[in-house]
Structures are given as C-alpha cells and as structure tokens.
Amino acid sequence: MKTFTVIGLGKFGMAAALQLAEMDCEVLAVDRDMEKINLIANQVTSAICGDAREENVLKSLGIRNYDCVIVAVGDHLTDSVLITLMLKEMGVKKIVCKARDNQHEKVLKKIGADMVIIPEWDAGKKVAASLLSNKFMDLIDISEDYGIADCVVPRNWVGKSIADLSVRRKYKVNIVAIKDG
C-alpha cells in the first residue's frame, strides 16, 4: 500500500488527500486549522492538527517513512519553500509541491521538489486541449516534451493492428494501453 502525507488542506490538498484515500492509500493529512482536520478525519488514515513549518512537528509525524509528501500550501511562497527544504533535509523519498506561479515553481524545483504543480495552469491547459479536440478525454503532462493522452481512436483504425497503423513512425507516439468499451 502506498503511503502519503498531505500538508495543507485547502481545495487542492483536500482533493488530493480524499482521492488518495479513496484509492486505498494510507493518507496522513496535516493542517494548522482544526476545522479542516475535523472535516477530513473520518475519511483518511490519520489527520493531525499541527504547524508543518516547525521541524519538530514534521519529525514527530515520522514523515520520512512515507512514500510521498504533498506540500499543498502553495499560496504562501515562504511556507512551502521552508517546508519543502526541511522535508528534503529529512530525506523524504518524493516531494510533490503546489505552486502559485512559474517563479514559485522554479524555486521549489531548485531546492529539491520532485514534482511541482500549478493547479490553475494545469487545469487550464487540460480544458483548452479538450475544447480543441473532442477526441482527447484526458491529457497528463509528464515533462515539457512528453505526456500521456487518453483519446478516442479514429474510426479508420478500428480492426487494424498497431503494427499496421505505424503510429510510432507516422505520429511519433507510443501506444501504452488500449481500453475497450
């Protein structure tokens, strides 16, 4: 079972924690606001009210034992930078951070965040891509050059083999999975 800590229970952190819990992951939710802790406590493995800007709080949670820590306090640059830096120094395996803009993202990556998400930017790109093509159902960016697209195949592909279609040669894409129905 994968284990996650979500620090910060705003809209993004709350959604991430609840989705991970729904997917049968062990989730520790951390926030300074007891009301937010009370909202999520029955839906995650553990919910702790504490200030993640304090190193002793992070250490007391056994934070380095989790597979991934999500720092969802992206509205406050100094808070997310401080928390990310402490997590990195503690040896956390994977750190995913929420950022508010490109400069914030740049700082978080420089100090060791493994993945940085700008929710509004990422959601906007997905919406634009889906509006331009009714064939794309979902689009996940892996890097600036690579992504994964969940799409409806053209009718003229139905009944043909992947080899016959030559999608790698013609379109420079790799098919990683096929979903029927």
PDB file of C-alpha atoms in Angstrom:
ATOM      1  CA  MET A   1       0.000   0.000   0.000  1.00  0.00           C
ATOM      2  CA  LYS A   2       1.305   3.430  -0.950  1.00  0.00           C
ATOM      3  CA  THR A   3       1.653   5.967   1.846  1.00  0.00           C
ATOM      4  CA  PHE A   4       1.177   9.721   1.503  1.00  0.00           C
ATOM      5  CA  THR A   5       1.277  12.792   3.693  1.00  0.00           C
ATOM      6  CA  VAL A   6      -0.677  15.820   2.542  1.00  0.00           C
ATOM      7  CA  ILE A   7       0.378  19.085   4.178  1.00  0.00           C
ATOM      8  CA  GLY A   8      -2.194  21.843   3.787  1.00  0.00           C
ATOM      9  CA  LEU A   9      -5.897  21.172   3.385  1.00  0.00           C
ATOM     10  CA  GLY A  10      -7.073  23.923   1.084  1.00  0.00           C
ATOM     11  CA  LYS A  11      -9.039  22.921  -2.019  1.00  0.00           C
ATOM     12  CA  PHE A  12      -6.047  21.253  -3.687  1.00  0.00           C
ATOM     13  CA  GLY A  13      -4.750  19.447  -0.589  1.00  0.00           C
ATOM     14  CA  MET A  14      -8.208  18.314   0.459  1.00  0.00           C
ATOM     15  CA  ALA A  15      -8.951  16.944  -3.031  1.00  0.00           C
ATOM     16  CA  ALA A  16      -5.592  15.138  -3.212  1.00  0.00           C
ATOM     17  CA  ALA A  17      -5.980  13.595   0.256  1.00  0.00           C
ATOM     18  CA  LEU A  18      -9.544  12.424  -0.353  1.00  0.00           C
ATOM     19  CA  GLN A  19      -8.743  10.985  -3.793  1.00  0.00           C
ATOM     20  CA  LEU A  20      -5.714   9.087  -2.468  1.00  0.00           C
ATOM     21  CA  ALA A  21      -7.769   7.720   0.434  1.00  0.00           C
ATOM     22  CA  GLU A  22     -10.497   6.667  -1.997  1.00  0.00           C
ATOM     23  CA  MET A  23      -7.836   4.781  -3.961  1.00  0.00           C
ATOM     24  CA  ASP A  24      -6.991   2.766  -0.821  1.00  0.00           C
ATOM     25  CA  CYS A  25      -3.770   4.581   0.016  1.00  0.00           C
ATOM     26  CA  GLU A  26      -2.629   5.326   3.538  1.00  0.00           C
ATOM     27  CA  VAL A  27      -3.057   9.094   3.956  1.00  0.00           C
ATOM     28  CA  LEU A  28      -1.841  11.361   6.745  1.00  0.00           C
ATOM     29  CA  ALA A  29      -3.460  14.807   6.469  1.00  0.00           C
ATOM     30  CA  VAL A  30      -1.780  17.748   8.236  1.00  0.00           C
ATOM     31  CA  ASP A  31      -3.068  21.296   8.664  1.00  0.00           C
ATOM     32  CA  ARG A  32      -2.922  24.110  11.226  1.00  0.00           C
ATOM     33  CA  ASP A  33      -6.709  24.549  11.102  1.00  0.00           C
ATOM     34  CA  MET A  34      -8.617  22.170  13.384  1.00  0.00           C
ATOM     35  CA  GLU A  35     -11.847  22.707  11.398  1.00  0.00           C
ATOM     36  CA  LYS A  36     -10.189  21.301   8.270  1.00  0.00           C
ATOM     37  CA  ILE A  37      -8.802  18.376  10.268  1.00  0.00           C
ATOM     38  CA  ASN A  38     -12.286  17.634  11.599  1.00  0.00           C
ATOM     39  CA  LEU A  39     -13.711  17.731   8.051  1.00  0.00           C
ATOM     40  CA  ILE A  40     -11.343  15.066   6.760  1.00  0.00           C
ATOM     41  CA  ALA A  41     -10.522  12.973   9.845  1.00  0.00           C
ATOM     42  CA  ASN A  42     -13.043  10.195   9.145  1.00  0.00           C
ATOM     43  CA  GLN A  43     -12.023   9.866   5.506  1.00  0.00           C
ATOM     44  CA  VAL A  44      -8.233   9.453   5.753  1.00  0.00           C
ATOM     45  CA  THR A  45      -5.978   7.167   7.767  1.00  0.00           C
ATOM     46  CA  SER A  46      -4.811   9.940  10.125  1.00  0.00           C
ATOM     47  CA  ALA A  47      -5.435  13.662  10.446  1.00  0.00           C
ATOM     48  CA  ILE A  48      -3.163  15.791  12.607  1.00  0.00           C
ATOM     49  CA  CYS A  49      -3.519  19.446  13.559  1.00  0.00           C
ATOM     50  CA  GLY A  50      -0.026  20.925  13.543  1.00  0.00           C
ATOM     51  CA  ASP A  51       2.221  23.561  12.036  1.00  0.00           C
ATOM     52  CA  ALA A  52       4.360  21.896   9.356  1.00  0.00           C
ATOM     53  CA  ARG A  53       6.661  24.934   9.339  1.00  0.00           C
ATOM     54  CA  GLU A  54       8.086  23.593  12.596  1.00  0.00           C
ATOM     55  CA  GLU A  55      10.724  20.918  12.080  1.00  0.00           C
ATOM     56  CA  ASN A  56       9.892  19.124  15.331  1.00  0.00           C
ATOM     57  CA  VAL A  57       6.276  18.692  14.153  1.00  0.00           C
ATOM     58  CA  LEU A  58       7.416  17.084  10.891  1.00  0.00           C
ATOM     59  CA  LYS A  59       9.857  14.804  12.708  1.00  0.00           C
ATOM     60  CA  SER A  60       7.232  13.743  15.252  1.00  0.00           C
ATOM     61  CA  LEU A  61       4.994  12.579  12.381  1.00  0.00           C
ATOM     62  CA  GLY A  62       7.644  10.160  11.095  1.00  0.00           C
ATOM     63  CA  ILE A  63       7.364  11.989   7.797  1.00  0.00           C
ATOM     64  CA  ARG A  64      10.396  10.384   6.172  1.00  0.00           C
ATOM     65  CA  ASN A  65       8.690   6.969   6.380  1.00  0.00           C
ATOM     66  CA  TYR A  66       6.016   7.953   3.837  1.00  0.00           C
ATOM     67  CA  ASP A  67       6.383   7.179   0.120  1.00  0.00           C
ATOM     68  CA  CYS A  68       5.443  10.714  -0.881  1.00  0.00           C
ATOM     69  CA  VAL A  69       4.720  14.051   0.782  1.00  0.00           C
ATOM     70  CA  ILE A  70       2.449  16.544  -0.951  1.00  0.00           C
ATOM     71  CA  VAL A  71       3.099  20.143   0.088  1.00  0.00           C
ATOM     72  CA  ALA A  72      -0.206  21.836  -0.716  1.00  0.00           C
ATOM     73  CA  VAL A  73       0.469  25.217   0.883  1.00  0.00           C
ATOM     74  CA  GLY A  74       1.207  26.871  -2.464  1.00  0.00           C
ATOM     75  CA  ASP A  75      -0.328  30.259  -1.698  1.00  0.00           C
ATOM     76  CA  HIS A  76       2.460  31.131   0.716  1.00  0.00           C
ATOM     77  CA  LEU A  77       5.827  31.031  -1.027  1.00  0.00           C
ATOM     78  CA  THR A  78       7.898  31.183   2.150  1.00  0.00           C
ATOM     79  CA  ASP A  79       5.870  28.465   3.885  1.00  0.00           C
ATOM     80  CA  SER A  80       6.066  25.993   1.011  1.00  0.00           C
ATOM     81  CA  VAL A  81       9.773  26.688   0.474  1.00  0.00           C
ATOM     82  CA  LEU A  82      10.570  26.233   4.173  1.00  0.00           C
ATOM     83  CA  ILE A  83       8.539  23.019   4.444  1.00  0.00           C
ATOM     84  CA  THR A  84       9.996  21.589   1.215  1.00  0.00           C
ATOM     85  CA  LEU A  85      13.547  22.367   2.322  1.00  0.00           C
ATOM     86  CA  MET A  86      13.019  20.665   5.690  1.00  0.00           C
ATOM     87  CA  LEU A  87      11.452  17.613   4.020  1.00  0.00           C
ATOM     88  CA  LYS A  88      14.399  17.354   1.644  1.00  0.00           C
ATOM     89  CA  GLU A  89      16.876  17.613   4.520  1.00  0.00           C
ATOM     90  CA  MET A  90      14.978  14.889   6.399  1.00  0.00           C
ATOM     91  CA  GLY A  91      15.386  12.516   3.460  1.00  0.00           C
ATOM     92  CA  VAL A  92      11.774  12.305   2.274  1.00  0.00           C
ATOM     93  CA  LYS A  93      11.694   9.998  -0.781  1.00  0.00           C
ATOM     94  CA  LYS A  94       9.365  12.029  -3.015  1.00  0.00           C
ATOM     95  CA  ILE A  95       8.116  15.593  -2.595  1.00  0.00           C
ATOM     96  CA  VAL A  96       5.280  16.982  -4.699  1.00  0.00           C
ATOM     97  CA  CYS A  97       4.519  20.689  -4.276  1.00  0.00           C
ATOM     98  CA  LYS A  98       1.742  23.055  -5.229  1.00  0.00           C
ATOM     99  CA  ALA A  99       2.988  26.383  -6.606  1.00  0.00           C
ATOM    100  CA  ARG A 100       1.138  29.588  -7.386  1.00  0.00           C
ATOM    101  CA  ASP A 101       3.171  30.618 -10.444  1.00  0.00           C
ATOM    102  CA  ASN A 102       6.249  29.842 -12.557  1.00  0.00           C
ATOM    103  CA  GLN A 103       8.682  31.665 -10.258  1.00  0.00           C
ATOM    104  CA  HIS A 104       7.384  29.746  -7.255  1.00  0.00           C
ATOM    105  CA  GLU A 105       7.744  26.527  -9.273  1.00  0.00           C
ATOM    106  CA  LYS A 106      11.333  27.417 -10.175  1.00  0.00           C
ATOM    107  CA  VAL A 107      12.300  27.967  -6.517  1.00  0.00           C
ATOM    108  CA  LEU A 108      10.674  24.723  -5.374  1.00  0.00           C
ATOM    109  CA  LYS A 109      12.468  22.713  -8.071  1.00  0.00           C
ATOM    110  CA  LYS A 110      15.810  24.334  -7.190  1.00  0.00           C
ATOM    111  CA  ILE A 111      15.518  23.250  -3.552  1.00  0.00           C
ATOM    112  CA  GLY A 112      14.618  19.676  -4.441  1.00  0.00           C
ATOM    113  CA  ALA A 113      10.899  19.249  -5.098  1.00  0.00           C
ATOM    114  CA  ASP A 114      10.482  16.177  -7.319  1.00  0.00           C
ATOM    115  CA  MET A 115       7.311  17.468  -8.946  1.00  0.00           C
ATOM    116  CA  VAL A 116       5.643  20.883  -8.924  1.00  0.00           C
ATOM    117  CA  ILE A 117       2.037  21.510  -9.866  1.00  0.00           C
ATOM    118  CA  ILE A 118       0.397  24.836 -10.657  1.00  0.00           C
ATOM    119  CA  PRO A 119      -3.252  23.686 -10.419  1.00  0.00           C
ATOM    120  CA  GLU A 120      -4.890  26.561 -12.274  1.00  0.00           C
ATOM    121  CA  TRP A 121      -2.326  26.441 -15.091  1.00  0.00           C
ATOM    122  CA  ASP A 122      -2.503  22.655 -15.440  1.00  0.00           C
ATOM    123  CA  ALA A 123      -6.319  22.638 -15.368  1.00  0.00           C
ATOM    124  CA  GLY A 124      -6.444  25.433 -17.944  1.00  0.00           C
ATOM    125  CA  LYS A 125      -4.185  23.505 -20.324  1.00  0.00           C
ATOM    126  CA  LYS A 126      -6.361  20.395 -19.990  1.00  0.00           C
ATOM    127  CA  VAL A 127      -9.553  22.349 -20.633  1.00  0.00           C
ATOM    128  CA  ALA A 128      -8.071  24.081 -23.688  1.00  0.00           C
ATOM    129  CA  ALA A 129      -6.830  20.776 -25.122  1.00  0.00           C
ATOM    130  CA  SER A 130     -10.196  19.118 -24.601  1.00  0.00           C
ATOM    131  CA  LEU A 131     -12.076  22.039 -26.173  1.00  0.00           C
ATOM    132  CA  LEU A 132      -9.907  21.984 -29.278  1.00  0.00           C
ATOM    133  CA  SER A 133     -10.325  18.286 -29.808  1.00  0.00           C
ATOM    134  CA  ASN A 134     -13.286  16.230 -28.765  1.00  0.00           C
ATOM    135  CA  LYS A 135     -11.073  13.199 -29.248  1.00  0.00           C
ATOM    136  CA  PHE A 136      -8.930  13.849 -26.134  1.00  0.00           C
ATOM    137  CA  MET A 137     -10.544  12.687 -22.925  1.00  0.00           C
ATOM    138  CA  ASP A 138      -7.610  13.447 -20.633  1.00  0.00           C
ATOM    139  CA  LEU A 139      -4.108  14.807 -21.008  1.00  0.00           C
ATOM    140  CA  ILE A 140      -1.306  14.316 -18.462  1.00  0.00           C
ATOM    141  CA  ASP A 141       1.942  16.228 -18.850  1.00  0.00           C
ATOM    142  CA  ILE A 142       4.963  14.201 -17.785  1.00  0.00           C
ATOM    143  CA  SER A 143       7.507  16.811 -18.835  1.00  0.00           C
ATOM    144  CA  GLU A 144       7.730  19.696 -21.296  1.00  0.00           C
ATOM    145  CA  ASP A 145       8.342  17.224 -24.113  1.00  0.00           C
ATOM    146  CA  TYR A 146       6.255  14.204 -23.079  1.00  0.00           C
ATOM    147  CA  GLY A 147       2.723  13.489 -21.988  1.00  0.00           C
ATOM    148  CA  ILE A 148       0.069  10.816 -21.904  1.00  0.00           C
ATOM    149  CA  ALA A 149      -3.219  11.318 -23.735  1.00  0.00           C
ATOM    150  CA  ASP A 150      -6.369   9.297 -23.207  1.00  0.00           C
ATOM    151  CA  CYS A 151      -8.130   9.576 -26.534  1.00  0.00           C
ATOM    152  CA  VAL A 152     -10.761   8.123 -28.808  1.00  0.00           C
ATOM    153  CA  VAL A 153      -9.182   6.397 -31.817  1.00  0.00           C
ATOM    154  CA  PRO A 154     -10.183   7.385 -35.355  1.00  0.00           C
ATOM    155  CA  ARG A 155     -12.798   5.083 -36.911  1.00  0.00           C
ATOM    156  CA  ASN A 156     -10.410   4.008 -39.657  1.00  0.00           C
ATOM    157  CA  TRP A 157      -8.093   2.480 -37.009  1.00  0.00           C
ATOM    158  CA  VAL A 158     -10.736   0.047 -35.747  1.00  0.00           C
ATOM    159  CA  GLY A 159      -9.931  -3.562 -36.607  1.00  0.00           C
ATOM    160  CA  LYS A 160      -6.308  -2.844 -37.550  1.00  0.00           C
ATOM    161  CA  SER A 161      -3.212  -3.894 -35.645  1.00  0.00           C
ATOM    162  CA  ILE A 162      -0.870  -1.362 -34.084  1.00  0.00           C
ATOM    163  CA  ALA A 163       1.877  -2.579 -36.407  1.00  0.00           C
ATOM    164  CA  ASP A 164      -0.329  -1.977 -39.477  1.00  0.00           C
ATOM    165  CA  LEU A 165      -1.131   1.562 -38.308  1.00  0.00           C
ATOM    166  CA  SER A 166       2.562   2.517 -37.886  1.00  0.00           C
ATOM    167  CA  VAL A 167       1.622   5.112 -35.259  1.00  0.00           C
ATOM    168  CA  ARG A 168       5.154   5.382 -33.934  1.00  0.00           C
ATOM    169  CA  ARG A 169       6.608   6.165 -37.359  1.00  0.00           C
ATOM    170  CA  LYS A 170       3.744   8.346 -38.646  1.00  0.00           C
ATOM    171  CA  TYR A 171       2.801  10.274 -35.499  1.00  0.00           C
ATOM    172  CA  LYS A 172       5.831   9.827 -33.229  1.00  0.00           C
ATOM    173  CA  VAL A 173       3.677   8.384 -30.435  1.00  0.00           C
ATOM    174  CA  ASN A 174       3.761   5.168 -28.475  1.00  0.00           C
ATOM    175  CA  ILE A 175       0.597   3.351 -27.502  1.00  0.00           C
ATOM    176  CA  VAL A 176       0.955   2.324 -23.860  1.00  0.00           C
ATOM    177  CA  ALA A 177      -2.508   0.875 -23.232  1.00  0.00           C
ATOM    178  CA  ILE A 178      -5.738   0.005 -25.008  1.00  0.00           C
ATOM    179  CA  LYS A 179      -9.097   0.342 -23.275  1.00  0.00           C
ATOM    180  CA  ASP A 180     -12.044  -1.436 -24.855  1.00  0.00           C
ATOM    181  CA  GLY A 181     -15.542  -0.020 -24.435  1.00  0.00           C
TER     182      GLY A 181
END
